[in-house]
Short mmCIF file of C-alpha atoms in Angstrom, two decimals:
data_model
loop_
_atom_site.label_atom_id
_atom_site.label_comp_id
_atom_site.label_asym_id
_atom_site.label_seq_id
_atom_site.Cartn_x
_atom_site.Cartn_y
_atom_site.Cartn_z
CA ILE A 1 0.03 -0.44 0.43
CA GLY A 2 2.81 2.95 1.33
CA ILE A 3 2.03 5.83 -0.19
CA PHE A 4 -1.97 5.49 -0.46
CA GLN A 5 -1.75 4.63 3.29
CA GLN A 6 -1.94 8.54 2.99
CA GLY A 7 -5.36 8.79 1.90
CA ILE A 8 -8.37 9.29 3.03
CA LEU A 9 -9.85 5.82 4.60
CA PRO A 10 -13.30 6.54 5.46
CA ARG A 11 -14.41 6.09 8.44
CA GLU A 12 -10.96 4.82 10.20
CA VAL A 13 -8.93 6.34 12.42
CA ARG A 14 -6.18 6.07 11.03
CA GLY A 15 -7.71 7.37 8.08
CA LEU A 16 -8.70 10.73 9.60
CA PRO A 17 -4.92 12.27 8.20
CA GLY A 18 -6.01 11.59 4.67
CA ILE A 19 -8.58 14.15 4.63
CA VAL A 20 -5.54 16.92 4.84
CA PHE A 21 -3.16 14.94 2.34
CA SER A 22 -4.87 12.41 -0.02
CA PRO A 23 -5.20 15.45 -2.57
CA PHE A 24 -1.04 15.18 -2.68
CA VAL A 25 -1.18 11.49 -3.62
CA HIS A 26 -1.82 9.94 -6.58
CA SER A 27 -2.19 7.37 -8.29
CA SER A 28 -0.30 7.12 -11.32
CA VAL A 29 1.36 10.08 -13.08
CA SER A 30 -1.53 10.02 -15.39
CA HIS A 31 -4.26 10.51 -12.94
CA LEU A 32 -1.56 13.79 -11.33
CA PHE A 33 -1.75 15.30 -14.63
CA SER A 34 -5.69 14.96 -14.69
CA ASN A 35 -5.64 16.19 -11.66
CA LEU A 36 -3.65 19.17 -11.93
CA LEU A 37 -4.69 21.50 -15.47
CA PRO A 38 -8.63 22.10 -13.08
CA LEU A 39 -7.21 22.79 -9.71
CA LEU A 40 -4.78 25.74 -11.66
CA LEU A 41 -7.39 26.66 -13.22
CA LEU A 42 -10.29 26.64 -10.89
CA ILE A 43 -8.24 28.13 -7.66
CA GLY A 44 -7.35 30.72 -10.14
CA PHE A 45 -10.80 31.45 -10.81
CA LEU A 46 -11.59 31.20 -7.03
CA PHE A 47 -8.77 33.59 -6.06
CA TYR A 48 -9.42 36.56 -8.91
CA PHE A 49 -12.92 36.66 -9.03
CA TYR A 50 -13.56 35.90 -4.46
CA ASN A 51 -10.00 37.24 -3.74
CA LYS A 52 -11.11 38.76 0.44
CA ILE A 53 -12.64 34.72 0.74
CA ALA A 54 -11.05 32.51 -1.26
CA PHE A 55 -8.35 31.21 1.33
CA ARG A 56 -11.18 30.58 4.00
CA SER A 57 -13.48 29.24 0.91
CA LEU A 58 -10.12 26.57 -0.49
CA LEU A 59 -9.61 25.62 3.16
CA SER A 60 -13.44 24.77 4.06
CA LEU A 61 -13.35 22.42 0.62
CA TRP A 62 -10.38 21.02 1.33
CA LEU A 63 -11.42 19.64 4.23
CA LEU A 64 -15.19 19.53 4.25
CA SER A 65 -14.65 17.49 1.34
CA GLY A 66 -12.36 15.09 2.60
CA PHE A 67 -14.40 15.05 5.68
CA PHE A 68 -17.28 13.69 3.22
CA THR A 69 -15.59 10.97 1.29
CA TRP A 70 -14.68 9.93 5.24
CA LEU A 71 -17.72 9.29 6.26
CA ILE A 72 -19.69 7.55 2.92
CA GLY A 73 -16.99 6.20 1.31
CA ARG A 74 -15.88 3.12 0.93
CA GLN A 75 -13.91 0.54 2.52
CA ALA A 76 -9.91 1.67 0.66
CA TYR A 77 -7.75 4.11 0.44
CA HIS A 78 -9.34 6.90 -1.10
CA VAL A 79 -6.58 9.25 -2.80
CA GLY A 80 -6.31 12.61 -5.32
CA ALA A 81 -7.52 16.41 -5.80
CA SER A 82 -10.28 15.12 -7.76
CA GLY A 83 -12.72 15.79 -4.60
CA LEU A 84 -11.34 18.98 -4.27
CA VAL A 85 -12.16 19.47 -8.03
CA PHE A 86 -15.55 19.01 -7.52
CA ALA A 87 -15.40 21.55 -4.23
CA LEU A 88 -13.76 24.05 -6.21
CA VAL A 89 -16.00 23.61 -9.74
CA PHE A 90 -19.58 22.80 -7.12
CA PHE A 91 -18.46 26.26 -4.83
CA LEU A 92 -17.74 28.25 -7.97
CA PHE A 93 -20.71 27.52 -9.84
CA PHE A 94 -23.36 28.64 -6.87
CA SER A 95 -21.55 31.05 -5.54
CA GLY A 96 -22.47 33.22 -8.78
CA LEU A 97 -25.64 32.19 -8.53
CA PHE A 98 -26.40 32.74 -4.60
CA ARG A 99 -25.41 36.27 -5.44
CA LYS A 100 -26.96 37.13 -8.64
CA TYR A 101 -24.63 39.52 -9.40
CA ILE A 102 -24.71 38.89 -13.50
CA PRO A 103 -20.68 39.07 -14.11
CA LEU A 104 -19.79 36.11 -11.03
CA VAL A 105 -23.40 34.16 -12.54
CA ALA A 106 -20.95 34.14 -16.62
CA VAL A 107 -18.54 32.76 -14.11
CA SER A 108 -20.88 30.04 -12.96
CA MET A 109 -22.04 29.43 -16.35
CA VAL A 110 -18.37 29.07 -17.94
CA ILE A 111 -17.88 27.08 -15.19
CA ALA A 112 -20.63 24.82 -16.23
CA PHE A 113 -19.93 24.71 -20.39
CA ILE A 114 -16.28 23.16 -18.69
CA TYR A 115 -17.36 21.18 -16.42
CA GLY A 116 -20.87 20.41 -17.17
CA SER A 117 -20.22 16.45 -18.23
CA MET A 118 -18.36 15.76 -15.03
CA VAL A 119 -21.33 15.38 -12.62
CA TRP A 120 -21.66 12.14 -13.67
CA SER A 121 -19.38 10.63 -12.04
CA MET A 122 -20.53 11.41 -9.56
CA PHE A 123 -22.33 8.46 -9.24
CA PRO A 124 -21.34 4.80 -9.30
CA PHE A 125 -24.00 4.00 -11.50
CA ALA A 126 -22.46 6.13 -14.57
CA GLU A 127 -21.47 4.18 -17.14
CA TYR A 128 -18.17 5.39 -17.26
CA VAL A 129 -16.89 4.73 -13.36
CA ASP A 130 -15.08 1.97 -12.59
CA ALA A 131 -14.00 0.80 -9.45
CA ASP A 132 -10.67 2.73 -8.81
CA LEU A 133 -12.59 5.58 -9.29
CA SER A 134 -13.76 7.70 -6.11
CA TRP A 135 -17.01 8.66 -6.61
CA GLU A 136 -17.74 9.21 -3.18
CA GLY A 137 -14.92 12.15 -3.42
CA HIS A 138 -16.55 13.74 -6.41
CA LEU A 139 -20.14 13.91 -4.72
CA SER A 140 -18.50 14.91 -1.49
CA GLY A 141 -16.68 16.94 -2.90
CA ALA A 142 -19.59 18.72 -4.86
CA PHE A 143 -21.67 18.53 -2.04
CA ALA A 144 -19.05 20.85 0.13
CA GLY A 145 -18.68 23.41 -2.98
CA LEU A 146 -22.13 23.46 -2.21
CA ILE A 147 -22.46 23.94 1.28
CA ILE A 148 -19.75 26.59 1.59
CA ALA A 149 -21.14 28.38 -1.53
CA PHE A 150 -24.08 29.38 0.71
CA VAL A 151 -22.45 29.97 3.85
CA PHE A 152 -20.43 32.56 2.33
CA ARG A 153 -22.86 33.76 0.25
CA ARG A 154 -22.81 37.16 1.79
CA HIS A 155 -19.32 36.96 2.62
CA GLY A 156 -16.72 38.86 -0.43
CA PRO A 157 -18.13 40.32 -3.65
CA GLN A 158 -21.54 40.89 -3.63
CA LYS A 159 -24.00 42.52 -6.19
CA PRO A 160 -23.59 46.38 -5.91
CA PRO A 161 -26.84 47.86 -4.84
CA VAL A 162 -28.83 49.57 -6.83
CA GLU A 163 -28.35 53.73 -6.85
CA TRP A 164 -31.61 55.40 -8.59
CA GLU A 165 -30.62 58.83 -9.91
CA GLU A 166 -33.50 61.82 -9.38
CA GLU A 167 -33.92 62.76 -12.67
CA GLU A 168 -35.53 65.59 -12.59
CA ASP A 169 -38.58 66.33 -14.32
CA GLU A 170 -38.27 68.75 -17.03
CA ASN A 171 -41.96 69.03 -17.60
CA GLU A 172 -42.03 70.82 -13.96
CA GLU A 173 -39.73 73.12 -14.44
CA GLU A 174 -42.25 74.10 -17.38
CA VAL A 175 -44.97 74.75 -15.32
CA ASN A 176 -43.35 76.08 -12.66
CA PRO A 177 -40.12 79.18 -13.86
CA GLU A 178 -38.60 80.38 -11.01
CA HIS A 179 -38.78 84.24 -11.31
#
């Protein structure tokens, strides 16, 4: 088993450190690279659009997605950063929707366009989910992203308040000219 012991082993005390370390452990180089590009892109989105809450959000997503995997995962070591990738995708998607702020909703739509098809790997019955894939980690990440987006919905960037300009009624001036 070796390095995989740094992964999440569900419902075992010895598996708890995996909540922190599992995103650094991958089963192969291709597994690492399949997570690395999305992770870098999504963290870039997070820090660009949600800078004031980015670090707290990332830490919360990391720990909560790992904890949920520890709670619901099948009895095997769960390794890789895909749970965190799912957490970031769902956080970015729902954060824009919860805030109802057009630029952030646009980010949500871009995220949905790029990553929308990956939702099927959150379910054990999807045809391309094999036994080695931690659909539990994916589902845990998605749930963590939704929860953290809701928790932080009033923090970070917000829809600016509508400022109503007071319009002078030009007709009023014509009717009541000043003397």
